[in-house]
Coordinates of C-alpha atoms and ligand atoms in Angstrom, one line a residue:
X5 CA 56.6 64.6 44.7
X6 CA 58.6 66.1 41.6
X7 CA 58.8 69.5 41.5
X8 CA 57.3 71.1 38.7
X9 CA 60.0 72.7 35.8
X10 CA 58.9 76.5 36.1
X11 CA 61.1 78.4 34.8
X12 CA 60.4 76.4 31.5
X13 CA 56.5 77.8 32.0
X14 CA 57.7 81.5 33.0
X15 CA 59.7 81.2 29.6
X16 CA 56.4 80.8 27.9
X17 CA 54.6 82.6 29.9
X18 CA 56.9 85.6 29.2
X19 CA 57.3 85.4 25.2
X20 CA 53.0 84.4 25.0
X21 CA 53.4 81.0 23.4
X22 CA 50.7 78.6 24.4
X23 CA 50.9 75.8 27.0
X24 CA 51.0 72.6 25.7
X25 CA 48.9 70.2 27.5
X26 CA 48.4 66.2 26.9
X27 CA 46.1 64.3 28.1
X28 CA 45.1 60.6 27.9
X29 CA 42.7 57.8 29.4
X30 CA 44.1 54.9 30.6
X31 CA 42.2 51.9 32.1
X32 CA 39.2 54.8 32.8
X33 CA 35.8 55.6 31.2
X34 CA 36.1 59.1 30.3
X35 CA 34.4 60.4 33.0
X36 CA 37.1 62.6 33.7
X37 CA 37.7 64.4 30.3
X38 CA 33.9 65.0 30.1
X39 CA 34.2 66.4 33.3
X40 CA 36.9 68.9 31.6
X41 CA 34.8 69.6 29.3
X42 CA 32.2 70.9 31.7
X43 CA 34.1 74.2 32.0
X44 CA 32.0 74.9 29.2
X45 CA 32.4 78.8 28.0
X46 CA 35.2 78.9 30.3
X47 CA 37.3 76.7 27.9
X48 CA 37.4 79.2 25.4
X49 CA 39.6 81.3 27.7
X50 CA 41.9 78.3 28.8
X51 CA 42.3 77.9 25.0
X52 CA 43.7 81.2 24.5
X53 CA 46.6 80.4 26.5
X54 CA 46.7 76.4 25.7
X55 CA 47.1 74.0 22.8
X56 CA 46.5 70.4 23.0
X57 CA 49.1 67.8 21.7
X58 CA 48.3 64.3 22.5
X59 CA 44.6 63.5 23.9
X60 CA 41.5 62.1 23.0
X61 CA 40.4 65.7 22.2
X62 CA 43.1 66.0 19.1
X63 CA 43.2 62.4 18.0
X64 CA 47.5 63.1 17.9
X65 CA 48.9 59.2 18.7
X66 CA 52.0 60.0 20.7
X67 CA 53.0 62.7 23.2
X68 CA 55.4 65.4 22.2
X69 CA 57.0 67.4 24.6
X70 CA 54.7 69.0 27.0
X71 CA 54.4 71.3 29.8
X72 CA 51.8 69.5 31.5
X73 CA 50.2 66.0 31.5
X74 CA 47.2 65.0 32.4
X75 CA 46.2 61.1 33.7
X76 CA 42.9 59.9 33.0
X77 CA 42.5 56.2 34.7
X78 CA 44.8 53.2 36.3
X79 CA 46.9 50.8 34.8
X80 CA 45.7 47.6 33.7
X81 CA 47.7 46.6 30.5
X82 CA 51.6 46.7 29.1
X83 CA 50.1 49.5 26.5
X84 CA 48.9 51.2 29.5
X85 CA 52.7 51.3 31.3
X86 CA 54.0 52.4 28.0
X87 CA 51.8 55.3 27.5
X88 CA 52.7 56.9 31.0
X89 CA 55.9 56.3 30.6
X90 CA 55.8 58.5 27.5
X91 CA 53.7 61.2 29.1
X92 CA 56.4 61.2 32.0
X93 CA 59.0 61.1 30.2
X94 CA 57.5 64.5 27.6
X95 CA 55.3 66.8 30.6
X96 CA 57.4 68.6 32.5
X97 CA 54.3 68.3 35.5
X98 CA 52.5 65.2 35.4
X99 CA 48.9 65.2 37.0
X100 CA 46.9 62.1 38.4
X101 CA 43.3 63.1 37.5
X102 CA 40.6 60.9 39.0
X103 CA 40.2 58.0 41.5
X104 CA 41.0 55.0 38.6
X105 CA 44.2 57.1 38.3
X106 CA 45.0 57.6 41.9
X107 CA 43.7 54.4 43.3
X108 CA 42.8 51.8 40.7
X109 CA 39.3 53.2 41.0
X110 CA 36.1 50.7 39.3
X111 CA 39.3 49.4 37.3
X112 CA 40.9 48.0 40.3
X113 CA 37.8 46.2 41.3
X114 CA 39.0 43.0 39.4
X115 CA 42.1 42.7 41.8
X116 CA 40.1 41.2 44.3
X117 CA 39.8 38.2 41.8
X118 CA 42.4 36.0 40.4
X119 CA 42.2 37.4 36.2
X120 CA 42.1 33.5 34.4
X121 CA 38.4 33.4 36.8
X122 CA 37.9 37.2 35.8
X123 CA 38.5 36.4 31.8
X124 CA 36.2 33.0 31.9
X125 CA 33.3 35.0 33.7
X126 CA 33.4 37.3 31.4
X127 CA 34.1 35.2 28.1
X128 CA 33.2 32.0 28.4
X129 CA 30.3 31.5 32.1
X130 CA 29.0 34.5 31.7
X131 CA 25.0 35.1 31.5
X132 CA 24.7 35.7 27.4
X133 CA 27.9 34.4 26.2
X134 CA 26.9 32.3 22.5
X135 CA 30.6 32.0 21.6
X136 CA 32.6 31.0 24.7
X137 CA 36.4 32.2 23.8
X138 CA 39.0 34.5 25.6
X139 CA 40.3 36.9 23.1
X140 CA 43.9 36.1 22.3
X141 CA 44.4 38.3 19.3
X142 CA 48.0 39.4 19.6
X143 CA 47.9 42.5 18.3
X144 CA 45.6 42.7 21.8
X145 CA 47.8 44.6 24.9
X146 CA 48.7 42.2 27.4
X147 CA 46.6 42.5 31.0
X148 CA 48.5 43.1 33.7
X149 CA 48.0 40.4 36.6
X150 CA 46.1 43.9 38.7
X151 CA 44.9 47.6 38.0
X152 CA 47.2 49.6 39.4
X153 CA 47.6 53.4 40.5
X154 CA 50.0 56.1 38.1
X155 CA 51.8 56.5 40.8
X156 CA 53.4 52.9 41.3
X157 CA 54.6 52.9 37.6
X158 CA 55.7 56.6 37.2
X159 CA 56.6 59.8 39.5
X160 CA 53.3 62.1 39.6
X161 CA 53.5 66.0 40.3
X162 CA 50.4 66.5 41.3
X163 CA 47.3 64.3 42.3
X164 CA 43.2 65.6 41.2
X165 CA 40.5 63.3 43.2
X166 CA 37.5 62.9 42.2
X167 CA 35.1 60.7 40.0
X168 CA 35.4 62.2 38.2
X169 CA 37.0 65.6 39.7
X170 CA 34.4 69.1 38.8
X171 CA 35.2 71.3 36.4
X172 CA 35.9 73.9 39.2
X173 CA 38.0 71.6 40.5
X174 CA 40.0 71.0 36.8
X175 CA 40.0 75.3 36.8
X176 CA 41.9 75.4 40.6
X177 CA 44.3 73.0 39.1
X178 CA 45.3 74.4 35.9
X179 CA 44.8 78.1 36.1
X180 CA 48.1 78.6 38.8
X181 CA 49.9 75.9 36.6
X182 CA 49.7 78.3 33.7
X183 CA 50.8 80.9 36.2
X184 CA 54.3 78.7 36.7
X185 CA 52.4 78.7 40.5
X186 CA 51.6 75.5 42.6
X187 CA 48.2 74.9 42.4
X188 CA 46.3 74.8 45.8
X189 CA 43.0 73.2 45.5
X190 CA 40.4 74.1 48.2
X191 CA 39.5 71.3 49.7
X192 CA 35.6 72.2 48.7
X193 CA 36.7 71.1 45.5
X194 CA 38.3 68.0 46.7
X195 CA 36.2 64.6 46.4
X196 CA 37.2 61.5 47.5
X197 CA 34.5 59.3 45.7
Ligands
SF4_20 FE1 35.6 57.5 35.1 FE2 35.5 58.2 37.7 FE3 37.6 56.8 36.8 FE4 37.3 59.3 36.1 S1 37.7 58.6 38.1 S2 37.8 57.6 34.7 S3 35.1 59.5 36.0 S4 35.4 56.1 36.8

């Protein structure tokens, strides 16, 4: 596990400047940022001490340089890869929040299949299919042959179970990471769905 750059958070923790935080959902539903969002009136503190670059919450395309990253799903596609590798290589701490992101999760489901059967289910048998065709549109990311966790394509900091993880659980992580402190997550929190 990578240990986290803290002097680089003291430093802003000491002249007040905000956190900067990405986030982004790879192969994952979601679940996971709505979950974030559950903190409700308690995000309006974390906002004091945060700003957002990169995430679904900003609409911003590419990660700048960040303090901390935060992984929303696995990794089924090449546009996938190349998104993590960006976060990894902007966050100083990188975070693997949920089971898709940690596991494969519901993603990973297809890797018991072989993906040609998986594609002609889905596009061409399946129940409700009027125009049997697998997409090939290039500008379409190419699939990857399985789902696979963050951490077999990039080093990950930290890991957040869950599906999706509780706000509670989102709080125990980020609050000591403002700090420039390890998080420690009770393990009430903790959810291994
Ligand atoms: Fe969705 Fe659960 Fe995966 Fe999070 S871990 S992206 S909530 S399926």
């Amino acid at each position: 596990m990578r240990s986290p750059d803290r002097w680089t958070l003291q430093i802003r923790i000491m002249i007040k400047s905000k956190i900067k935080i990405a986030t982004t959902s790879l192969a994952g539903c979601f679940g996971c940022h709505m979950s974030l969002l559950d903190m409700d009136e308690r995000l309006i503190a974390l906002l004091d001490q945060v700003e957002f670059n990169r995430s679904p919450f900003t609409d911003i395309k590419h990660c700048g340089q960040c303090d901390i990253g935060l992984i929303e799903g696995g990794v089924c596609n090449a546009e996938n890869v190349q998104v993590l590798r960006e976060f990894r290589a902007n966050c100083t701490t990188l975070v693997a929040v949920g089971a898709c992101a940690i596991n494969g999760g519901v993603p990973a489901m297809r890797n018991y299949f072989d993906l040609q059967d998986c594609l002609q289910e889905v596009y061409v048998r399946g129940s409700g299919v009027t125009h049997p065709q697998i997409p090939n549109d290039p500008e379409l990311p190419l699939l990857l042959d399985k789902v696979y966790p963050v951490s077999e394509i990039v080093s990950i900091d930290y890991f957040l179970p869950g599906c999706p993880p509780s706000a509670d659980a989102f709080l125990q992580l980020l609050q000591p990471l403002l700090a420039g402190q390890r998080p420690e997550i009770a393990s009430t929190r903790l959810y291994y769905d």
